Coordinates of C-alpha atoms in Angstrom, one line a residue:
Chain A
M3 CA -0.4 22.6 -14.6
A4 CA -0.9 26.3 -14.3
K5 CA -2.7 26.0 -17.6
T6 CA -5.0 23.2 -16.5
W7 CA -6.0 24.5 -13.1
K8 CA -7.5 28.0 -13.3
T9 CA -8.3 27.8 -9.6
E10 CA -6.7 25.4 -7.1
P11 CA -9.2 22.7 -5.9
A12 CA -8.0 23.6 -2.4
E13 CA -10.0 26.8 -3.0
S14 CA -12.7 26.0 -5.4
L15 CA -13.8 22.7 -3.8
R16 CA -13.5 23.7 -0.2
V17 CA -16.8 23.9 1.7
G18 CA -17.9 25.5 4.9
A19 CA -20.8 26.0 7.3
D20 CA -23.0 27.2 4.5
V21 CA -22.5 24.4 2.0
R22 CA -25.6 23.2 0.1
L23 CA -25.0 19.9 -1.7
A24 CA -27.9 20.5 -4.0
D25 CA -26.1 23.5 -5.4
I26 CA -23.0 21.6 -6.4
D27 CA -23.3 19.9 -9.8
P28 CA -21.8 16.4 -9.6
G29 CA -21.1 16.6 -13.3
S30 CA -19.1 19.8 -13.1
T31 CA -15.3 20.2 -13.2
P32 CA -14.7 23.4 -11.2
G33 CA -11.4 25.1 -11.7
F34 CA -10.1 22.8 -14.3
D35 CA -9.4 24.2 -17.8
G36 CA -9.7 21.2 -20.0
D37 CA -11.5 18.0 -20.8
K38 CA -10.9 14.3 -20.1
K39 CA -7.8 14.2 -22.3
Y40 CA -6.1 17.0 -20.4
G41 CA -7.3 15.5 -17.2
R42 CA -5.4 12.3 -18.0
Q43 CA -2.3 14.2 -18.9
A44 CA -2.5 16.1 -15.7
L45 CA -3.0 12.9 -13.7
E46 CA 0.1 11.4 -15.3
S47 CA 2.4 14.4 -14.6
G48 CA 0.9 14.8 -11.2
A49 CA 1.7 11.2 -10.4
E50 CA 5.5 11.9 -10.5
Q51 CA 5.1 15.0 -8.4
L52 CA 3.1 13.2 -5.8
S53 CA 5.5 10.3 -5.7
E54 CA 8.5 12.6 -5.2
L55 CA 6.7 14.7 -2.5
Q56 CA 5.9 11.6 -0.6
E57 CA 9.5 10.4 -0.8
K58 CA 10.5 13.6 0.8
L59 CA 7.9 13.2 3.5
F60 CA 9.3 9.7 4.2
A61 CA 12.9 10.9 4.2
D62 CA 12.0 13.7 6.5
S63 CA 10.5 11.2 9.0
R64 CA 13.7 9.2 8.9
A65 CA 15.6 12.3 9.8
G66 CA 13.3 12.7 12.9
G67 CA 10.4 14.7 11.4
G68 CA 6.9 13.9 12.7
K69 CA 4.8 14.9 9.7
S70 CA 2.2 12.8 7.9
V71 CA -0.8 13.3 5.6
L72 CA -4.2 11.8 6.0
L73 CA -6.7 11.5 3.2
V74 CA -10.2 10.8 4.3
L75 CA -12.5 9.5 1.6
Q76 CA -16.3 9.4 2.0
A77 CA -18.9 8.8 -0.6
M78 CA -22.0 7.0 -1.6
D79 CA -21.3 3.6 -3.2
T80 CA -19.8 3.6 -6.7
A81 CA -18.7 7.2 -6.4
G82 CA -15.1 6.1 -7.0
K83 CA -13.2 5.8 -3.8
G84 CA -11.6 2.7 -5.1
G85 CA -10.6 4.4 -8.3
I86 CA -9.0 7.2 -6.3
V87 CA -6.9 4.7 -4.3
R88 CA -5.9 2.8 -7.4
H89 CA -5.2 5.6 -9.7
V90 CA -4.1 8.4 -7.4
V91 CA -2.6 6.8 -4.3
G92 CA -1.4 3.9 -6.5
A93 CA 1.3 6.2 -7.9
V94 CA 3.0 6.5 -4.6
D95 CA 5.5 4.0 -3.3
P96 CA 3.6 1.3 -1.3
Q97 CA 6.1 1.8 1.5
G98 CA 4.8 5.3 2.0
V99 CA 1.1 4.5 2.0
A100 CA -1.0 3.2 4.9
H101 CA -4.4 2.4 3.5
H102 CA -7.3 1.3 5.7
A103 CA -10.9 0.4 4.7
F104 CA -13.3 0.8 7.6
K105 CA -16.0 -1.9 7.5
R106 CA -19.1 -2.4 9.7
P107 CA -17.7 -2.2 13.2
T108 CA -16.8 -5.4 15.0
E109 CA -18.1 -6.3 18.4
E110 CA -14.7 -5.3 19.9
E111 CA -14.9 -1.9 18.1
L112 CA -18.5 -1.3 19.2
A113 CA -17.4 -1.9 22.8
H114 CA -15.1 1.2 22.5
D115 CA -15.7 4.8 21.7
F116 CA -16.4 5.3 18.0
L117 CA -13.1 7.0 17.5
W118 CA -11.1 4.2 19.1
R119 CA -10.7 2.1 16.0
V120 CA -9.8 5.3 14.0
R121 CA -7.0 6.3 16.4
N122 CA -5.5 2.9 15.8
Q123 CA -5.2 3.5 12.1
L124 CA -3.7 7.0 12.1
P125 CA -0.6 7.2 9.8
D126 CA 2.9 7.1 11.2
A127 CA 5.3 9.9 10.5
G128 CA 6.4 9.9 6.8
M129 CA 3.3 8.2 5.6
I130 CA 0.2 9.1 3.5
G131 CA -2.7 7.5 5.4
V132 CA -5.8 6.8 3.4
F133 CA -9.2 6.2 5.1
D134 CA -11.6 4.5 2.8
R135 CA -14.7 5.4 4.9
S136 CA -13.9 6.6 8.4
H137 CA -15.3 7.9 11.7
Y138 CA -17.8 9.9 9.5
E139 CA -19.8 6.7 9.0
D140 CA -20.8 7.1 12.6
V141 CA -22.7 10.3 11.7
L142 CA -23.8 9.2 8.2
I143 CA -25.2 5.7 8.3
G144 CA -25.4 6.2 12.1
R145 CA -27.8 9.0 11.5
V146 CA -29.7 7.7 8.5
R147 CA -30.3 4.3 10.1
S148 CA -30.7 5.6 13.6
L149 CA -28.0 3.3 14.9
V150 CA -27.7 5.3 18.1
A151 CA -29.8 7.9 19.8
P152 CA -30.1 11.4 18.1
E153 CA -28.4 13.1 21.0
V154 CA -25.4 10.8 20.7
I155 CA -25.1 11.6 17.0
E156 CA -25.2 15.3 17.9
S157 CA -22.4 15.0 20.4
R158 CA -20.2 13.2 17.8
Y159 CA -19.6 16.3 15.7
D160 CA -17.9 18.0 18.5
D161 CA -16.0 14.8 19.4
I162 CA -14.8 14.6 15.8
N163 CA -13.7 18.2 15.7
A164 CA -11.7 17.8 18.9
F165 CA -10.2 14.6 17.7
E166 CA -9.1 16.0 14.3
A167 CA -7.7 19.2 16.0
E168 CA -5.6 16.9 18.1
V169 CA -4.5 14.8 15.1
A170 CA -3.6 18.0 13.2
A171 CA -1.7 19.4 16.1
S172 CA 0.4 16.3 16.3
G173 CA 1.7 16.9 12.7
T174 CA -0.8 15.3 10.4
T175 CA -2.2 17.3 7.6
I176 CA -5.8 16.2 7.1
V177 CA -7.6 16.3 3.7
K178 CA -11.2 15.3 3.8
V179 CA -12.9 14.5 0.6
M180 CA -16.5 13.8 -0.2
L181 CA -16.9 12.3 -3.7
H182 CA -20.1 13.9 -4.9
I183 CA -22.0 11.6 -7.3
S184 CA -25.5 12.0 -8.7
S185 CA -28.2 9.4 -8.1
D186 CA -28.5 8.8 -11.9
E187 CA -24.8 8.2 -12.3
Q188 CA -24.9 5.8 -9.4
K189 CA -27.7 3.9 -11.0
A190 CA -25.7 3.6 -14.2
R191 CA -22.6 2.4 -12.4
L192 CA -24.6 -0.2 -10.4
G193 CA -26.3 -1.3 -13.6
E194 CA -22.9 -1.9 -15.2
R195 CA -21.9 -4.2 -12.3
L196 CA -25.0 -6.2 -13.1
E197 CA -23.9 -6.6 -16.7
R198 CA -20.3 -7.7 -16.2
P199 CA -19.3 -11.1 -14.7
D200 CA -16.0 -9.6 -13.6
K201 CA -18.0 -6.9 -11.6
F202 CA -20.6 -9.1 -9.9
W203 CA -18.4 -9.3 -6.8
K204 CA -18.6 -5.6 -6.4
Y205 CA -22.4 -5.6 -6.4
N206 CA -24.3 -5.7 -3.2
P207 CA -28.1 -5.8 -3.0
G208 CA -27.8 -3.6 0.0
D209 CA -26.6 -0.8 -2.3
V210 CA -30.1 -0.5 -3.7
D211 CA -31.5 -0.3 -0.1
E212 CA -29.2 2.7 0.5
R213 CA -30.4 4.3 -2.8
L214 CA -33.9 4.3 -1.4
V215 CA -32.8 6.7 1.3
W216 CA -30.6 8.8 -1.0
N217 CA -32.0 12.1 0.2
D218 CA -31.5 11.1 3.9
Y219 CA -27.8 10.5 3.1
Q220 CA -27.4 13.8 1.3
E221 CA -28.9 15.5 4.3
A222 CA -26.6 13.6 6.7
Y223 CA -23.6 14.5 4.5
E224 CA -24.6 18.1 4.4
I225 CA -24.9 18.3 8.2
A226 CA -21.6 16.6 8.7
L227 CA -19.9 18.9 6.1
R228 CA -21.3 22.0 7.8
K229 CA -20.4 21.0 11.3
T230 CA -16.9 19.5 10.8
S231 CA -15.3 21.6 8.0
T232 CA -12.7 23.3 10.1
E233 CA -9.5 25.3 9.5
V234 CA -7.3 22.4 10.4
A235 CA -9.4 19.7 8.8
P236 CA -11.4 21.2 5.9
W237 CA -13.8 19.3 3.8
F238 CA -13.6 19.3 0.0
V239 CA -16.7 18.3 -2.1
V240 CA -15.3 16.8 -5.3
P241 CA -17.8 16.4 -8.1
A242 CA -17.5 12.8 -9.1
D243 CA -19.8 12.0 -12.0
K244 CA -16.7 12.4 -14.2
K245 CA -14.2 9.9 -12.8
W246 CA -11.2 11.6 -14.5
F247 CA -12.0 14.9 -12.8
A248 CA -12.4 13.4 -9.3
R249 CA -9.1 11.7 -9.7
V250 CA -7.1 14.6 -10.8
A251 CA -8.8 16.9 -8.3
V252 CA -7.9 14.6 -5.3
Q253 CA -4.4 14.2 -6.6
R254 CA -4.1 18.0 -6.8
L255 CA -5.4 18.3 -3.2
L256 CA -2.8 15.8 -2.0
I257 CA 0.0 17.5 -3.9
G258 CA -1.0 20.8 -2.4
A259 CA -1.1 19.3 1.1
L260 CA 2.4 17.9 0.7
R261 CA 3.8 21.1 -0.9
G262 CA 2.4 23.0 2.1
L263 CA 4.8 21.1 4.3
D264 CA 7.7 22.6 2.4
L265 CA 10.1 19.8 2.8
G266 CA 13.6 19.4 1.3
W267 CA 15.9 16.5 1.4
P268 CA 17.4 16.0 4.9
A269 CA 21.0 17.0 5.3
A270 CA 23.5 14.2 6.0
D271 CA 23.7 13.4 9.7
F272 CA 27.2 11.9 9.2
D273 CA 30.5 13.2 7.9
I274 CA 30.4 12.6 4.2
E275 CA 34.2 12.5 3.6
T276 CA 34.8 10.2 6.6
E277 CA 32.2 7.8 5.2
K278 CA 33.7 7.8 1.8
V279 CA 37.0 6.7 3.3
R280 CA 35.3 4.1 5.5
L281 CA 33.4 2.7 2.5
A282 CA 36.5 2.7 0.2
T283 CA 38.4 0.5 2.7
S284 CA 35.5 -1.8 3.5
Chain B
M17 CA 6.5 -13.8 -22.1
A18 CA 7.2 -17.4 -23.3
K19 CA 9.9 -15.8 -25.4
T20 CA 11.6 -13.9 -22.5
W21 CA 11.5 -16.7 -19.9
K22 CA 13.2 -19.8 -21.1
T23 CA 12.9 -21.3 -17.7
E24 CA 10.4 -20.1 -15.0
P25 CA 12.1 -18.4 -12.0
A26 CA 10.0 -20.7 -9.8
E27 CA 12.3 -23.5 -11.2
S28 CA 15.6 -21.9 -12.0
L29 CA 15.9 -19.7 -8.9
R30 CA 14.6 -22.1 -6.3
V31 CA 17.2 -23.4 -3.8
G32 CA 17.3 -26.3 -1.4
A33 CA 19.3 -28.0 1.2
D34 CA 22.4 -28.1 -1.0
V35 CA 22.5 -24.4 -2.0
R36 CA 25.9 -22.7 -2.2
L37 CA 25.6 -18.9 -2.5
A38 CA 29.2 -18.6 -3.7
D39 CA 28.1 -20.7 -6.8
I40 CA 25.4 -18.2 -7.7
D41 CA 26.6 -15.3 -9.8
P42 CA 24.8 -12.1 -8.5
G43 CA 25.3 -10.6 -12.0
S44 CA 23.6 -13.4 -13.8
T45 CA 20.1 -13.5 -15.3
P46 CA 19.1 -17.2 -15.1
G47 CA 16.2 -18.3 -17.3
F48 CA 15.7 -14.9 -18.9
D49 CA 16.2 -14.6 -22.6
G50 CA 17.0 -10.9 -23.1
D51 CA 18.7 -7.9 -21.9
K52 CA 17.6 -4.8 -19.9
K53 CA 15.4 -3.5 -22.6
Y54 CA 13.4 -6.8 -22.8
G55 CA 13.4 -6.9 -19.0
R56 CA 11.6 -3.5 -18.9
Q57 CA 9.1 -4.6 -21.4
A58 CA 8.4 -7.8 -19.5
L59 CA 8.0 -5.8 -16.3
E60 CA 5.5 -3.6 -18.0
S61 CA 3.3 -6.3 -19.4
G62 CA 3.7 -8.3 -16.2
A63 CA 2.4 -5.4 -14.2
E64 CA -1.0 -5.7 -15.8
Q65 CA -1.1 -9.4 -15.2
L66 CA -0.2 -9.1 -11.6
S67 CA -2.7 -6.4 -11.0
E68 CA -5.6 -8.4 -12.5
L69 CA -4.5 -11.5 -10.6
Q70 CA -4.5 -9.7 -7.4
E71 CA -8.0 -8.3 -8.1
K72 CA -9.2 -11.8 -8.6
L73 CA -7.6 -12.8 -5.3
F74 CA -9.4 -9.8 -3.6
A75 CA -12.7 -10.7 -5.2
D76 CA -12.4 -14.3 -4.1
S77 CA -11.9 -13.1 -0.5
R78 CA -15.1 -11.1 -0.8
A79 CA -16.9 -14.2 -1.9
G80 CA -15.7 -16.0 1.2
G81 CA -12.3 -17.3 0.0
G82 CA -9.5 -17.5 2.5
K83 CA -6.5 -17.2 0.3
S84 CA -3.6 -14.8 0.4
V85 CA 0.0 -14.4 -0.8
L86 CA 3.0 -13.5 1.3
L87 CA 6.2 -12.2 -0.3
V88 CA 9.2 -12.3 2.1
L89 CA 12.1 -10.1 1.1
Q90 CA 15.5 -10.5 2.6
A91 CA 18.7 -9.0 1.5
M92 CA 21.9 -7.2 2.4
D93 CA 21.5 -3.4 2.3
T94 CA 21.1 -1.7 -1.1
A95 CA 20.2 -5.0 -2.7
G96 CA 17.0 -3.5 -3.9
K97 CA 14.2 -4.5 -1.6
G98 CA 12.8 -1.0 -1.8
G99 CA 12.9 -1.1 -5.6
I100 CA 11.0 -4.4 -5.7
V101 CA 8.3 -2.9 -3.5
R102 CA 8.1 0.3 -5.6
H103 CA 8.3 -1.2 -9.1
V104 CA 6.8 -4.6 -8.7
V105 CA 4.3 -4.4 -5.8
G106 CA 3.6 -0.8 -6.8
A107 CA 1.7 -2.0 -9.8
V108 CA -0.9 -3.6 -7.6
D109 CA -3.9 -1.7 -6.2
P110 CA -2.9 -0.3 -2.8
Q111 CA -6.1 -1.8 -1.4
G112 CA -4.8 -5.2 -2.1
V113 CA -1.3 -4.8 -0.6
A114 CA -0.3 -5.1 3.1
H115 CA 3.3 -4.0 3.3
H116 CA 5.3 -4.2 6.5
A117 CA 8.9 -3.2 7.2
F118 CA 10.3 -5.0 10.2
K119 CA 12.7 -2.8 12.1
R120 CA 14.9 -3.5 15.1
P121 CA 12.5 -5.1 17.6
T122 CA 10.9 -2.9 20.2
E123 CA 11.0 -3.7 23.9
E124 CA 7.5 -5.0 23.7
E125 CA 8.4 -7.3 20.7
L126 CA 11.5 -8.6 22.5
A127 CA 9.3 -9.5 25.4
H128 CA 7.5 -12.0 23.2
D129 CA 8.6 -15.0 21.1
F130 CA 10.4 -13.8 18.0
L131 CA 7.5 -14.9 15.8
W132 CA 4.9 -12.9 17.7
R133 CA 5.3 -9.7 15.8
V134 CA 5.4 -11.6 12.6
R135 CA 2.1 -13.3 13.2
N136 CA 0.5 -9.9 13.8
Q137 CA 1.4 -8.8 10.3
L138 CA 0.3 -11.8 8.3
P139 CA -1.9 -10.8 5.3
D140 CA -5.7 -11.0 5.5
A141 CA -7.5 -13.1 2.9
G142 CA -7.4 -11.4 -0.5
M143 CA -4.2 -9.5 0.1
I144 CA -0.6 -9.7 -1.1
G145 CA 1.4 -9.3 2.1
V146 CA 5.0 -8.0 1.7
F147 CA 7.5 -8.4 4.5
D148 CA 10.5 -6.1 4.0
R149 CA 12.8 -8.1 6.3
S150 CA 11.1 -10.6 8.5
H151 CA 11.5 -13.3 11.1
Y152 CA 14.7 -14.3 9.2
E153 CA 16.5 -11.4 10.8
D154 CA 16.4 -13.4 14.0
V155 CA 18.6 -16.1 12.4
L156 CA 20.7 -13.6 10.3
I157 CA 21.7 -10.6 12.3
G158 CA 20.8 -12.7 15.3
R159 CA 23.5 -15.2 14.4
V160 CA 26.1 -12.8 13.0
R161 CA 25.9 -10.5 16.0
S162 CA 25.3 -13.2 18.6
L163 CA 22.2 -11.5 19.8
V164 CA 21.1 -14.7 21.5
A165 CA 22.7 -18.0 22.5
P166 CA 23.8 -20.4 19.7
E167 CA 21.3 -23.1 20.8
V168 CA 18.5 -20.6 20.6
I169 CA 19.4 -19.7 17.1
E170 CA 19.5 -23.4 16.2
S171 CA 16.0 -24.0 17.6
R172 CA 14.6 -21.1 15.6
Y173 CA 14.9 -22.9 12.2
D174 CA 12.5 -25.6 13.3
D175 CA 10.2 -22.9 14.8
I176 CA 10.2 -21.1 11.5
N177 CA 9.4 -24.2 9.5
A178 CA 6.6 -25.1 11.8
F179 CA 5.2 -21.6 11.7
E180 CA 5.4 -21.3 7.9
A181 CA 3.8 -24.7 7.5
E182 CA 0.9 -23.5 9.7
V183 CA 0.6 -20.2 7.7
A184 CA 0.6 -22.1 4.4
A185 CA -2.0 -24.5 5.6
S186 CA -4.2 -21.6 6.5
G187 CA -4.3 -20.6 2.8
T188 CA -1.3 -18.3 2.4
T189 CA 1.0 -18.9 -0.5
I190 CA 4.5 -18.1 0.8
V191 CA 7.2 -16.8 -1.6
K192 CA 10.6 -16.2 0.0
V193 CA 13.1 -14.2 -1.9
M194 CA 16.7 -13.5 -1.1
L195 CA 18.1 -10.7 -3.3
H196 CA 21.6 -11.8 -3.9
I197 CA 24.0 -8.8 -4.4
S198 CA 27.8 -8.8 -4.7
S199 CA 30.0 -6.9 -2.3
D200 CA 31.3 -4.8 -5.1
E201 CA 27.9 -3.8 -6.3
Q202 CA 26.9 -2.9 -2.8
K203 CA 30.0 -0.7 -2.5
A204 CA 29.1 1.1 -5.7
R205 CA 25.5 1.7 -4.5
L206 CA 26.5 2.9 -1.1
G207 CA 29.0 5.2 -2.8
E208 CA 26.2 6.7 -5.0
R209 CA 24.3 7.5 -1.8
L210 CA 27.3 9.5 -0.6
E211 CA 27.4 11.5 -3.8
R212 CA 23.7 12.6 -4.1
P213 CA 22.1 14.9 -1.6
D214 CA 18.7 13.4 -2.4
K215 CA 20.1 10.0 -1.3
F216 CA 21.9 11.0 2.0
W217 CA 18.9 10.0 4.0
K218 CA 19.2 6.5 2.8
Y219 CA 22.8 6.2 3.9
N220 CA 23.6 4.8 7.3
P221 CA 27.2 4.5 8.6
G222 CA 26.1 1.2 10.2
D223 CA 25.8 -0.2 6.6
V224 CA 29.7 -0.2 6.4
D225 CA 29.9 -2.0 9.8
E226 CA 27.8 -4.7 8.3
R227 CA 30.0 -4.9 5.2
L228 CA 32.9 -5.7 7.4
V229 CA 31.2 -9.0 8.3
W230 CA 30.0 -9.7 4.8
N231 CA 31.1 -13.3 4.8
D232 CA 29.5 -14.0 8.1
Y233 CA 26.2 -12.8 6.6
Q234 CA 26.6 -14.9 3.5
E235 CA 27.2 -17.9 5.8
A236 CA 24.1 -17.1 7.9
Y237 CA 22.0 -16.7 4.8
E238 CA 23.3 -20.0 3.4
I239 CA 22.4 -21.9 6.6
A240 CA 19.0 -20.3 6.7
L241 CA 18.3 -21.1 3.1
R242 CA 19.4 -24.7 3.6
K243 CA 17.4 -25.3 6.7
T244 CA 14.1 -23.5 5.8
S245 CA 13.5 -24.0 2.1
T246 CA 10.6 -26.3 2.3
E247 CA 7.9 -27.6 -0.1
V248 CA 5.3 -25.2 1.3
A249 CA 7.6 -22.2 1.7
P250 CA 10.5 -22.4 -0.7
W251 CA 13.4 -19.9 -1.0
F252 CA 14.3 -18.3 -4.2
V253 CA 17.8 -16.7 -4.6
V254 CA 17.4 -13.8 -7.1
P255 CA 20.6 -12.5 -8.5
A256 CA 20.3 -8.7 -7.9
D257 CA 23.3 -6.9 -9.3
K258 CA 21.1 -6.1 -12.3
K259 CA 18.1 -4.3 -10.8
W260 CA 16.0 -4.9 -13.9
F261 CA 16.4 -8.7 -13.6
A262 CA 15.7 -8.8 -9.9
R263 CA 12.4 -6.9 -10.4
V264 CA 11.1 -8.9 -13.4
A265 CA 12.1 -12.2 -11.7
V266 CA 10.3 -11.4 -8.4
Q267 CA 7.3 -10.2 -10.4
R268 CA 7.3 -13.4 -12.3
L269 CA 7.4 -15.4 -9.0
L270 CA 4.4 -13.5 -7.7
I271 CA 2.5 -14.0 -11.0
G272 CA 3.3 -17.7 -10.8
A273 CA 2.1 -17.9 -7.1
L274 CA -1.2 -16.2 -8.0
R275 CA -1.8 -18.2 -11.1
G276 CA -1.3 -21.3 -9.0
L277 CA -4.4 -20.4 -7.1
D278 CA -6.4 -20.8 -10.3
L279 CA -9.0 -18.2 -9.4
G280 CA -11.8 -17.0 -11.6
W281 CA -14.3 -14.2 -10.9
P282 CA -16.8 -15.2 -8.2
A283 CA -20.3 -16.0 -9.4
A284 CA -23.1 -13.6 -8.4
D285 CA -24.5 -14.5 -5.0
F286 CA -27.8 -12.7 -5.8
D287 CA -30.4 -13.1 -8.5
I288 CA -29.2 -10.8 -11.4
E289 CA -32.6 -10.3 -13.0
T290 CA -34.2 -9.5 -9.6
E291 CA -31.6 -6.9 -8.9
K292 CA -31.9 -5.3 -12.3
V293 CA -35.6 -4.7 -11.6
R294 CA -34.9 -3.4 -8.1
L295 CA -32.2 -1.1 -9.4
A296 CA -34.4 0.2 -12.2
T297 CA -37.2 1.1 -9.8
S298 CA -34.9 2.7 -7.2

């Protein structure tokens, strides 16, 4: 892996208050020393690492540990959120994954604060939580489509930062990923869905409506990235025109987050020799 | 696959009102024509089938379909529930799986009817739900440990049958699996957990306490199997001393359940040519 990653994605893909999306090439593969073939190899060997690290996280929780990891995925349609879940998260034992796709809010959800439904889906200790869309929709489509007053949108960034600081303090490592796709690549991917009968169900005419305000979304993303990339909950912009790169990069971010927890296997909380005797005579 | 399965597990492993657990060899591999090596090959090719079938189920739900599948896993400790989840269910896109492990009931859960917490975890349309333990604990440990009065236990079988009939009628295909392990094999597996520091966290001294009432559990299982194996929610007893067999058998049961739904890809609910034009000009 040292050979494939010249620079860790945790460094090279991290963005801050000065991020400019237009300066990040969606077709680039920053930090990765290799092409698609090496990317696939890295994904395969990373799958085992990720799976073992998650098992340690799970074991730690059984021994009383309170740690968890939360992957937040945001992107324009077709950018590959689903592929990340299937090909990266899919390598982890389903018992250790809490996946939640946030849809258009229900009446009940709208009757609460915008973070209410998000709190309800936070991962338990030992789990990797995955948010497919998230509270960020409330400052993305919320902003682009003027779903609430501008001053409400403005107040939400602070609300989000306070919320995420609290979540992080409670033991959850937050990894926020924006999959960064180009408009041309999106057009190609939507076009493919219109050609294949096994993909029709993934096509939604509304996706074209959203394309028509592409620049507004880019602006809304940029504002959100600038205002909410914090020390405890940083944003990573992952170039996503190359699916293989986006997958191996997000996998590497997760591996890094889990390694950062520095977990070993929990010690036995029983007397091993006593138990051997009990078992033998049972 | 026709070569490996002489008889479908849906036939050969299905039990009814006359089942006798003592007559089913936990080390057997009924219906499967091959050894471990063929079992692994079958598991691999089955993984792709299962994954595609689940995607069709998911697509169907997006097009308004209300169908889902529920796998109920019950077993003595170490019988391999976790391995089924990891190696069989793990082949399915995490977006299409709703896994829930039922633990000792909380105070809130105990304050409700025993089926209350189970209803809350039923799979949404398009999903494969997995119950790692279930409402059956309430007639297994509930019976063996006399957690409630005998007449309450007796009434629960009817409650369960009525509940499952309702769930099935709502569009959920129910597959109930008891992993059938021998006492000797359990002893060997628990012993392994006491030898490996990476397995200590899986060992619980309480497991030996349960071994001491092994026969009571076998009896409680047998009664439950006899009383609740119905047309709409049949029980399958899967010999589980050979892990490879249990996995490939449960996989085959799931594949059969999904095939039984006879789903194709949903038709486009939009005009394809119109959308091609809209996309091209977007």
